[in-house]
CSV table of C-alpha atoms and ligand atoms in Angstrom, one decimal:
chain,number,residue,atom,x,y,z
H,125,MET,CA,1.7,36.3,-10.9
H,126,GLU,CA,2.3,37.8,-14.4
H,127,LYS,CA,-0.9,39.2,-16.0
H,128,PHE,CA,-1.3,38.6,-19.7
H,129,LYS,CA,-1.9,41.7,-21.7
H,130,SER,CA,-2.2,41.5,-25.5
H,131,TYR,CA,-2.2,44.3,-28.0
H,132,THR,CA,-3.9,44.1,-31.5
H,133,LEU,CA,-3.8,46.6,-34.3
H,134,GLY,CA,-6.3,49.0,-32.7
H,135,GLN,CA,-4.2,49.2,-29.6
H,136,LEU,CA,-0.8,49.8,-31.4
H,137,ASP,CA,-0.7,53.4,-30.1
H,138,LYS,CA,-0.9,52.1,-26.5
H,139,ILE,CA,2.3,50.0,-26.7
H,140,PRO,CA,4.8,52.1,-24.7
H,141,GLN,CA,7.9,50.7,-26.3
H,142,LEU,CA,6.8,52.0,-29.7
H,143,SER,CA,7.2,55.6,-28.7
H,144,GLY,CA,10.8,55.4,-29.9
H,145,LEU,CA,9.7,54.6,-33.5
H,146,SER,CA,9.2,57.3,-36.1
H,147,GLU,CA,5.7,58.1,-37.3
H,148,GLU,CA,6.7,56.6,-40.7
H,149,GLN,CA,7.7,53.3,-39.0
H,150,ILE,CA,4.4,53.1,-37.1
H,151,GLU,CA,2.4,53.9,-40.2
H,152,GLU,CA,4.2,51.1,-42.1
H,153,ILE,CA,3.3,48.6,-39.3
H,154,LYS,CA,-0.3,49.7,-39.6
H,155,ILE,CA,-0.4,49.4,-43.4
H,156,VAL,CA,1.0,45.9,-43.4
H,157,SER,CA,-1.1,44.9,-40.4
H,158,SER,CA,-4.2,45.6,-42.5
H,159,ILE,CA,-3.2,42.6,-44.6
H,160,TYR,CA,-1.7,40.3,-42.1
H,161,PRO,CA,-3.0,39.8,-38.5
H,162,PHE,CA,-1.1,41.5,-35.7
H,163,LYS,CA,-1.0,40.7,-32.1
H,164,THR,CA,1.7,41.1,-29.4
H,165,ASN,CA,1.8,40.8,-25.6
H,166,ASN,CA,3.6,42.2,-22.6
H,167,TYR,CA,6.0,39.2,-22.2
H,168,VAL,CA,7.2,39.6,-25.8
H,169,LEU,CA,7.5,43.3,-25.5
H,170,GLU,CA,9.3,43.2,-22.1
H,171,LYS,CA,11.4,40.0,-22.1
H,172,LEU,CA,12.1,39.1,-25.7
H,173,ILE,CA,12.6,42.2,-27.9
H,174,ASP,CA,15.8,44.2,-27.6
H,175,TRP,CA,14.4,47.7,-28.1
H,176,ASN,CA,18.0,49.0,-28.6
H,177,ASN,CA,18.1,47.0,-31.8
H,178,ILE,CA,15.1,48.2,-33.7
H,179,PRO,CA,14.1,47.4,-36.4
H,180,ASP,CA,16.6,44.6,-36.9
H,181,ASP,CA,16.0,42.8,-33.6
H,182,PRO,CA,15.0,39.2,-34.6
H,183,ILE,CA,12.0,39.0,-32.3
H,184,PHE,CA,10.8,42.4,-33.4
H,185,ARG,CA,10.9,41.1,-37.0
H,186,LEU,CA,9.2,37.9,-35.8
H,187,ASN,CA,6.3,39.7,-34.2
H,188,PHE,CA,5.9,43.1,-35.9
H,189,PRO,CA,4.9,43.3,-39.5
H,190,HIS,CA,7.2,45.4,-41.7
H,191,LYS,CA,7.0,47.1,-45.1
H,192,GLU,CA,9.0,44.6,-47.1
H,193,MET,CA,6.5,41.8,-46.3
H,194,LEU,CA,4.3,43.2,-49.1
H,195,LEU,CA,5.4,43.6,-52.7
H,196,THR,CA,6.3,47.3,-53.3
H,197,GLU,CA,3.3,47.8,-55.6
H,198,ASP,CA,0.9,46.3,-53.1
H,199,PHE,CA,2.3,48.4,-50.3
H,200,GLU,CA,2.1,51.6,-52.3
H,201,GLN,CA,-1.4,50.9,-53.5
H,202,LEU,CA,-2.6,50.2,-50.0
H,203,LYS,CA,-0.9,53.3,-48.7
H,204,GLN,CA,-2.6,55.4,-51.4
H,205,ILE,CA,-6.0,54.0,-50.9
H,206,ARG,CA,-5.9,54.2,-47.1
H,207,ALA,CA,-5.2,57.9,-47.6
H,208,THR,CA,-7.8,58.7,-50.2
H,209,GLY,CA,-10.3,55.8,-50.6
H,210,THR,CA,-13.7,55.0,-49.2
H,211,ASP,CA,-14.1,52.1,-46.7
H,212,GLU,CA,-15.4,50.0,-49.5
H,213,GLU,CA,-12.5,50.7,-51.8
H,214,ILE,CA,-10.0,50.0,-49.0
H,215,LYS,CA,-11.7,46.7,-48.2
H,216,GLU,CA,-11.6,45.7,-51.9
H,217,VAL,CA,-7.9,46.4,-52.2
H,218,ILE,CA,-7.1,44.5,-49.0
H,219,TYR,CA,-9.2,41.5,-50.2
H,220,ASN,CA,-7.5,41.4,-53.6
H,221,ILE,CA,-4.0,41.5,-52.0
H,222,ARG,CA,-4.8,38.8,-49.6
H,223,MET,CA,-6.2,36.6,-52.4
H,224,ARG,CA,-2.9,37.0,-54.3
H,225,LEU,CA,-1.0,35.7,-51.2
H,226,ASN,CA,-2.2,32.1,-51.6
H,227,PRO,CA,-4.1,32.0,-48.4
H,228,HIS,CA,-4.6,28.2,-48.4
H,229,PRO,CA,-1.4,26.5,-49.6
H,230,ALA,CA,-0.8,22.8,-50.1
H,231,GLY,CA,-4.4,21.8,-50.8
H,232,GLN,CA,-5.3,22.2,-47.1
H,233,VAL,CA,-8.9,22.8,-47.8
H,234,ASP,CA,-9.6,20.2,-50.4
H,235,LEU,CA,-7.0,17.4,-50.2
H,236,ASN,CA,-6.8,17.1,-46.4
H,237,SER,CA,-10.5,17.1,-45.6
H,238,ALA,CA,-12.0,14.2,-43.6
H,239,TYR,CA,-15.4,12.8,-44.4
H,240,ILE,CA,-18.0,10.5,-42.8
H,241,ASN,CA,-20.1,9.2,-45.6
H,242,ASP,CA,-20.3,12.3,-47.8
H,243,ASP,CA,-20.3,14.8,-44.9
H,244,LYS,CA,-17.2,16.9,-44.6
H,245,LEU,CA,-16.0,17.2,-41.0
H,246,GLU,CA,-15.3,20.7,-39.8
H,247,GLY,CA,-12.0,21.5,-38.1
H,248,ILE,CA,-10.3,18.2,-38.9
H,249,GLN,CA,-7.5,17.5,-41.4
H,250,HIS,CA,-6.4,14.0,-42.4
H,251,LYS,CA,-3.3,14.1,-44.6
H,252,TYR,CA,-1.2,11.2,-43.4
H,253,ARG,CA,-2.4,7.7,-42.7
H,254,ASP,CA,-1.7,7.6,-38.9
H,255,ILE,CA,-2.2,11.2,-37.7
H,256,LEU,CA,-5.2,13.5,-37.6
H,257,LEU,CA,-5.0,17.3,-37.1
H,258,PHE,CA,-7.7,18.8,-34.9
H,259,PHE,CA,-8.4,22.5,-34.8
H,260,PRO,CA,-10.5,23.3,-31.7
H,261,SER,CA,-12.5,26.6,-32.3
H,262,GLN,CA,-11.3,27.9,-29.0
H,263,SER,CA,-7.7,27.8,-30.1
H,264,GLN,CA,-7.9,29.7,-33.3
H,265,THR,CA,-5.7,32.5,-31.9
H,266,CYS,CA,-2.2,32.7,-30.3
H,267,HIS,CA,-0.6,34.6,-27.5
H,268,ALA,CA,1.1,36.7,-30.2
H,269,TYR,CA,1.2,36.4,-34.0
H,270,CYS,CA,4.3,35.5,-36.0
H,271,THR,CA,4.9,37.6,-39.1
H,272,PHE,CA,5.9,34.5,-41.1
H,273,CYS,CA,2.9,32.3,-40.1
H,274,PHE,CA,1.5,30.2,-42.9
H,275,ARG,CA,-1.8,30.0,-41.0
H,276,TRP,CA,-2.3,33.7,-41.2
H,277,PRO,CA,-5.9,33.5,-42.7
H,278,GLN,CA,-7.0,31.6,-39.6
H,279,PHE,CA,-6.8,34.8,-37.7
H,280,ILE,CA,-8.7,37.1,-40.0
H,281,ASN,CA,-12.4,37.2,-39.2
H,282,ASP,CA,-13.7,38.7,-42.4
H,283,LEU,CA,-12.0,35.9,-44.5
H,284,ASP,CA,-14.2,32.9,-44.5
H,285,PHE,CA,-11.1,30.6,-44.3
H,286,LYS,CA,-11.1,29.3,-40.8
H,287,ILE,CA,-10.6,25.6,-40.1
H,288,GLN,CA,-12.2,25.0,-36.8
H,289,SER,CA,-14.6,22.7,-34.8
H,290,LYS,CA,-16.3,23.1,-31.5
H,291,GLU,CA,-17.3,19.4,-31.4
H,292,ILE,CA,-15.5,16.4,-30.3
H,293,GLY,CA,-18.2,14.0,-31.4
H,294,PRO,CA,-17.4,13.8,-35.2
H,295,LEU,CA,-13.7,13.5,-34.4
H,296,LEU,CA,-14.4,10.5,-32.2
H,297,GLU,CA,-16.7,8.9,-34.8
H,298,TYR,CA,-14.0,9.4,-37.5
H,299,LEU,CA,-11.4,7.8,-35.2
H,300,HIS,CA,-13.6,4.8,-34.6
H,301,GLU,CA,-14.0,4.4,-38.4
H,302,ASN,CA,-10.2,4.8,-38.9
H,303,PRO,CA,-8.4,2.7,-36.3
H,304,GLN,CA,-5.1,3.1,-38.3
H,305,ILE,CA,-4.9,6.6,-36.8
H,306,SER,CA,-2.8,6.5,-33.7
H,307,GLU,CA,-2.1,10.2,-33.1
H,308,VAL,CA,-4.2,13.3,-32.8
H,309,LEU,CA,-2.4,16.7,-33.1
H,310,PHE,CA,-4.1,19.6,-31.5
H,311,THR,CA,-3.3,22.7,-33.6
H,312,GLY,CA,-4.6,26.1,-34.4
H,313,GLY,CA,-3.7,28.9,-33.7
H,314,ASP,CA,-2.2,27.7,-30.5
H,315,PRO,CA,-4.1,25.1,-28.5
H,316,MET,CA,-2.3,26.3,-25.4
H,317,ILE,CA,-4.4,29.5,-25.5
H,318,MET,CA,-7.3,27.3,-24.3
H,319,ASN,CA,-8.0,27.1,-20.6
H,320,SER,CA,-7.7,23.8,-18.8
H,321,ARG,CA,-11.5,23.2,-18.6
H,322,VAL,CA,-12.0,23.5,-22.4
H,323,LEU,CA,-8.9,21.4,-23.1
H,324,ASP,CA,-10.1,18.8,-20.7
H,325,SER,CA,-13.4,18.5,-22.6
H,326,TYR,CA,-11.4,17.5,-25.7
H,327,ILE,CA,-8.7,15.4,-24.0
H,328,GLU,CA,-10.9,13.3,-21.7
H,329,PRO,CA,-13.0,11.5,-24.4
H,330,LEU,CA,-9.9,11.0,-26.5
H,331,LEU,CA,-8.2,9.1,-23.8
H,332,LYS,CA,-10.9,6.4,-24.0
H,333,VAL,CA,-10.0,5.7,-27.6
H,334,ASP,CA,-7.7,2.7,-27.5
H,335,SER,CA,-6.3,3.2,-31.0
H,336,ILE,CA,-5.0,6.6,-30.0
H,337,LYS,CA,-1.5,6.2,-28.6
H,338,THR,CA,-0.2,9.8,-28.9
H,339,ILE,CA,-1.6,13.2,-28.3
H,340,ARG,CA,0.5,16.0,-29.8
H,341,ILE,CA,0.2,19.6,-28.9
H,342,GLY,CA,1.5,22.2,-31.5
H,343,THR,CA,2.3,25.3,-29.5
H,344,LYS,CA,4.4,28.4,-29.2
H,345,ALA,CA,3.3,29.1,-25.6
H,346,LEU,CA,6.7,28.2,-24.3
H,347,SER,CA,8.1,31.1,-26.3
H,348,TYR,CA,5.2,33.7,-26.2
H,349,TRP,CA,3.7,33.0,-22.8
H,350,PRO,CA,5.6,30.4,-20.7
H,351,TYR,CA,3.7,31.4,-17.5
H,352,LYS,CA,0.9,29.2,-18.9
H,353,PHE,CA,2.8,26.3,-17.3
H,354,THR,CA,4.2,28.1,-14.2
H,355,THR,CA,2.4,30.9,-12.4
H,356,ASP,CA,-0.8,31.5,-14.4
H,357,GLU,CA,-4.0,31.1,-12.3
H,358,ASP,CA,-4.8,28.1,-14.5
H,359,ALA,CA,-1.3,26.6,-14.7
H,360,GLU,CA,-1.8,23.9,-12.2
H,361,GLY,CA,-5.1,22.9,-13.8
H,362,MET,CA,-3.5,22.9,-17.2
H,363,LEU,CA,-0.7,20.7,-16.0
H,364,ASN,CA,-3.2,18.3,-14.4
H,365,VAL,CA,-5.2,18.0,-17.6
H,366,LEU,CA,-2.1,17.3,-19.6
H,367,ALA,CA,-0.9,14.8,-17.0
H,368,LYS,CA,-4.0,12.7,-17.7
H,369,VAL,CA,-2.5,11.8,-21.0
H,370,THR,CA,0.6,10.2,-19.6
H,371,LYS,CA,-1.3,8.7,-16.7
H,372,ALA,CA,-3.5,7.0,-19.3
H,373,GLY,CA,-0.4,5.4,-20.7
H,374,LYS,CA,-0.3,7.6,-23.8
H,375,HIS,CA,2.5,9.6,-25.2
H,376,LEU,CA,2.2,13.4,-24.7
H,377,GLY,CA,4.3,15.1,-27.4
H,378,PHE,CA,4.8,18.9,-27.4
H,379,MET,CA,5.7,20.3,-30.8
H,380,ALA,CA,7.3,23.5,-29.5
H,381,HIS,CA,7.9,26.4,-31.9
H,382,PHE,CA,11.1,28.3,-31.1
H,383,ASN,CA,12.5,30.6,-33.9
H,384,HIS,CA,15.5,32.1,-32.2
H,385,PRO,CA,17.8,31.3,-29.2
H,386,VAL,CA,16.7,34.5,-27.4
H,387,GLU,CA,13.3,32.8,-26.8
H,388,LEU,CA,15.0,30.1,-24.7
H,389,GLU,CA,16.8,32.6,-22.4
H,390,PRO,CA,14.3,33.8,-19.8
H,391,PRO,CA,14.5,31.5,-16.7
H,392,VAL,CA,10.7,31.0,-16.8
H,393,VAL,CA,11.1,29.1,-20.0
H,394,LYS,CA,13.2,26.5,-18.2
H,395,GLU,CA,10.7,26.3,-15.4
H,396,ALA,CA,7.9,25.8,-17.8
H,397,ILE,CA,9.8,23.0,-19.7
H,398,ASP,CA,10.7,21.4,-16.4
H,399,ASN,CA,7.0,21.3,-15.3
H,400,LEU,CA,6.0,19.7,-18.6
H,401,ILE,CA,8.7,17.1,-18.4
H,402,LYS,CA,7.7,16.3,-14.8
H,403,ILE,CA,4.3,15.3,-16.0
H,404,GLY,CA,5.8,13.0,-18.6
H,405,ALA,CA,5.7,15.2,-21.7
H,406,THR,CA,8.3,15.0,-24.4
H,407,ILE,CA,9.2,18.3,-26.1
H,408,ARG,CA,10.3,18.4,-29.7
H,409,THR,CA,11.2,21.7,-31.3
H,410,GLN,CA,10.7,23.1,-34.8
H,411,SER,CA,11.0,26.3,-36.7
H,412,PRO,CA,11.2,27.6,-40.3
H,413,LEU,CA,14.5,29.0,-41.5
H,414,LEU,CA,13.7,32.8,-41.8
H,415,ARG,CA,15.7,35.6,-43.4
H,416,PHE,CA,16.1,38.5,-41.0
H,417,ILE,CA,15.3,36.2,-38.0
H,418,ASN,CA,17.4,33.1,-37.9
H,419,ASN,CA,19.3,32.7,-41.2
H,420,SER,CA,22.7,31.8,-39.9
H,421,PRO,CA,24.2,28.5,-39.1
H,422,GLU,CA,25.5,29.9,-35.7
H,423,THR,CA,22.0,30.8,-34.7
H,424,TRP,CA,20.7,27.3,-35.3
H,425,THR,CA,23.6,25.6,-33.7
H,426,LYS,CA,23.2,27.8,-30.6
H,427,MET,CA,19.4,27.2,-30.6
H,428,TRP,CA,19.6,23.4,-30.9
H,429,GLU,CA,22.4,23.1,-28.3
H,430,LYS,CA,20.4,25.2,-25.8
H,431,GLN,CA,17.3,23.1,-26.5
H,432,VAL,CA,19.2,19.9,-25.6
H,433,GLN,CA,20.4,21.5,-22.4
H,434,LEU,CA,16.8,22.3,-21.6
H,435,ASN,CA,15.8,18.6,-22.3
H,436,CYS,CA,14.1,19.3,-25.6
H,437,ILE,CA,14.7,17.3,-28.8
H,438,PRO,CA,15.4,19.3,-32.0
H,439,TYR,CA,13.0,18.0,-34.6
H,440,TYR,CA,12.5,20.1,-37.8
H,441,MET,CA,14.0,22.9,-39.7
H,442,PHE,CA,11.3,23.9,-42.1
H,443,LEU,CA,11.3,26.3,-45.1
H,444,PRO,CA,8.7,29.1,-45.3
H,445,ARG,CA,5.6,27.9,-47.2
H,446,ASP,CA,4.3,29.3,-50.4
H,447,THR,CA,1.9,31.7,-48.8
H,448,GLY,CA,2.0,35.2,-47.3
H,449,ALA,CA,5.4,36.8,-47.2
H,450,GLN,CA,7.4,33.8,-48.5
H,451,HIS,CA,9.2,36.1,-50.9
H,452,TYR,CA,10.5,38.1,-47.9
H,453,PHE,CA,11.4,35.3,-45.5
H,454,ALA,CA,12.7,32.5,-47.7
H,455,GLU,CA,16.3,31.7,-48.5
H,456,THR,CA,17.1,29.9,-51.7
H,457,LEU,CA,17.0,26.1,-51.4
H,458,GLU,CA,20.8,26.0,-51.9
H,459,ARG,CA,21.5,28.5,-49.2
H,460,ALA,CA,19.0,26.8,-46.9
H,461,HIS,CA,20.8,23.5,-47.4
H,462,GLU,CA,24.2,25.1,-46.6
H,463,ILE,CA,22.9,26.7,-43.4
H,464,TYR,CA,21.4,23.4,-42.2
H,465,THR,CA,24.5,21.4,-43.0
H,466,GLU,CA,26.8,23.8,-41.3
H,467,ALA,CA,24.6,24.2,-38.3
H,468,ILE,CA,24.4,20.4,-37.9
H,469,ARG,CA,28.1,20.0,-38.5
H,470,ASN,CA,28.9,22.3,-35.5
H,471,CYS,CA,26.4,20.6,-33.2
H,472,THR,CA,27.1,17.8,-30.7
H,473,GLY,CA,25.5,14.5,-31.6
H,474,LEU,CA,22.5,14.9,-29.4
H,475,ALA,CA,21.7,18.3,-30.8
H,476,SER,CA,21.9,17.1,-34.4
H,477,THR,CA,18.5,15.3,-34.5
H,478,ALA,CA,16.6,17.9,-36.5
H,479,LYS,CA,15.5,17.0,-40.1
H,480,GLY,CA,16.0,19.7,-42.6
H,481,PRO,CA,15.7,21.7,-44.6
H,482,VAL,CA,12.1,20.4,-45.1
H,483,MET,CA,9.3,21.7,-47.2
H,484,SER,CA,5.8,20.8,-46.0
H,485,MET,CA,3.9,20.7,-49.3
H,486,THR,CA,0.8,19.3,-50.9
H,487,HIS,CA,1.7,15.6,-50.8
H,488,GLY,CA,4.1,15.4,-47.9
H,489,LYS,CA,7.2,16.7,-46.3
H,490,VAL,CA,10.3,16.9,-48.6
H,491,GLU,CA,13.8,17.1,-47.2
H,492,ILE,CA,16.7,18.4,-49.3
H,493,LEU,CA,19.6,15.9,-49.0
H,494,GLY,CA,22.0,17.5,-51.4
H,495,VAL,CA,22.6,20.2,-53.9
H,496,LYS,CA,25.1,20.3,-56.9
H,497,ASP,CA,24.7,23.2,-59.2
H,498,ASP,CA,21.1,23.1,-60.3
H,499,LEU,CA,20.6,19.5,-59.3
H,500,TYR,CA,18.9,18.5,-56.1
H,501,THR,CA,18.6,15.2,-54.2
H,502,LEU,CA,15.5,15.0,-52.1
H,503,ARG,CA,13.5,12.6,-50.0
H,504,TYR,CA,10.0,12.5,-48.8
H,505,VAL,CA,10.3,12.2,-45.0
H,506,LYS,CA,6.5,11.7,-45.0
H,507,HIS,CA,4.2,11.2,-48.0
H,508,ARG,CA,0.4,11.0,-48.0
H,509,ASP,CA,0.9,7.8,-50.0
H,510,ASP,CA,2.9,5.6,-47.6
H,511,SER,CA,4.6,3.7,-50.4
H,512,LYS,CA,6.5,6.9,-51.3
H,513,THR,CA,7.7,7.8,-47.8
H,514,PHE,CA,11.5,7.9,-47.5
H,515,LYS,CA,11.9,7.5,-51.3
H,516,VAL,CA,14.9,9.5,-52.6
H,517,PHE,CA,14.5,11.4,-56.0
H,518,THR,CA,16.4,13.9,-58.0
H,519,ALA,CA,15.2,17.2,-59.5
H,520,GLN,CA,16.5,20.1,-61.5
H,521,SER,CA,15.9,23.7,-60.8
H,522,ILE,CA,13.6,25.5,-63.3
H,523,SER,CA,14.1,28.9,-61.6
H,524,PRO,CA,17.1,31.1,-61.3
H,525,LYS,CA,16.4,31.4,-57.5
H,526,PRO,CA,14.6,28.3,-56.4
H,527,MET,CA,12.9,28.8,-53.1
H,528,TRP,CA,10.2,26.1,-53.1
H,529,ILE,CA,9.4,22.7,-54.5
H,530,GLY,CA,7.5,24.3,-57.3
H,531,ASP,CA,10.8,25.7,-58.6
H,532,LEU,CA,12.1,22.2,-59.2
H,533,GLN,CA,11.3,19.6,-61.8
H,534,GLU,CA,11.8,15.9,-61.1
H,535,ILE,CA,14.3,14.3,-63.4
H,536,LYS,CA,12.4,11.0,-63.8
H,537,SER,CA,8.8,11.8,-63.2
H,538,GLU,CA,7.8,9.0,-60.7
H,539,ILE,CA,7.7,10.3,-57.2
H,540,MET,CA,7.4,14.0,-57.1
H,541,ASN,CA,4.0,15.5,-57.6
H,542,TYR,CA,2.6,18.7,-56.4
R,868,SF4,S1,2.2,30.9,-32.8
R,868,SF4,FE1,2.2,29.4,-34.5
R,868,SF4,S2,0.1,29.5,-35.3
R,868,SF4,FE2,0.4,31.3,-34.0
R,868,SF4,S3,1.1,32.9,-35.4
R,868,SF4,FE3,3.0,31.9,-34.6
R,868,SF4,S4,3.4,30.3,-36.1
R,868,SF4,FE4,1.3,31.0,-36.4
């Protein structure tokens, strides 16, 4: 049985594989990790990262923060204050940098809140008519943290930005008042960090709600800790709890995050996927397109083809959201569209099911359908106002290097709003 061992910032010096890095490289990781959360684990270190390819290895870039994730002036200010400032001064600089990184993009806090009467419900987001997002408090962490994560403020204790709930009662009440909701998505963090007993306490009551037809689980456990579904002490218990969903006649949809084909290679990943499929789960896959990690058509073709071989369904190619280190990870919209198109073109039919490139923004998910010079054809694949879902619209770039929806302006202002 593999034993899970995680390392956070304070334990950086205990990671044996880092002994090959220079002092300067280690210091850079420490500086950037004072802004973004850092966590890795023994599986990522031993099975996924190629330590002969540092610092360019894609999984190293995915998991270890690096200097360019901060603007040069922020990095230098932080370096300076850490060397000469008081604790209070350091805290203040860190806080100010974090605030400039748009910690809550896309109106998550205000626009997606759910209410019963005038009471705001904690840990619940209701953006689209038919699906509710639930953030159990026990899942507001992950087996390791991704450097690009748009939920990075969820993992920082001294930021009062956590979306989380310990209670299932308000969620059930809200579902009874809103029978048009047919899906609940467990999210976080990673809900698969919970143990089977805690997960069961949420799942069991949901199965009694007739209007709920689908339970979705957003997770990166298949990449960062696949033993969760194979040899962990709790693996059998976890599979048993998840199996209750399909036994109750509901759909169990795993939204699995894979960012690079390397994550699909260890044999234990196939075993974990097989075990989930045996209990009736369907596994759909998604990832953002990320510079330095997966920004080539070949990487995506390889990833999607391998996913189909493993009985997963490619679902979304996202673009990095307008928070955190977007400036570092994002391709231009035009390049993103080229990468997506070429990747799909080289896929077999069954591997070309992913929508993309898609921006998940304030009012919905917008897909880029075509680019010609500075003109863009786009479509909402999902809009918070149903009547706009699947509507096509055109927009013009208002930036020399458009990387997000805010860099475009709709040509006839009818559909697009931010
Ligand atoms: S596993 Fe998901 S929620 Fe956790 S850090 Fe990575 S992207 Fe973010």
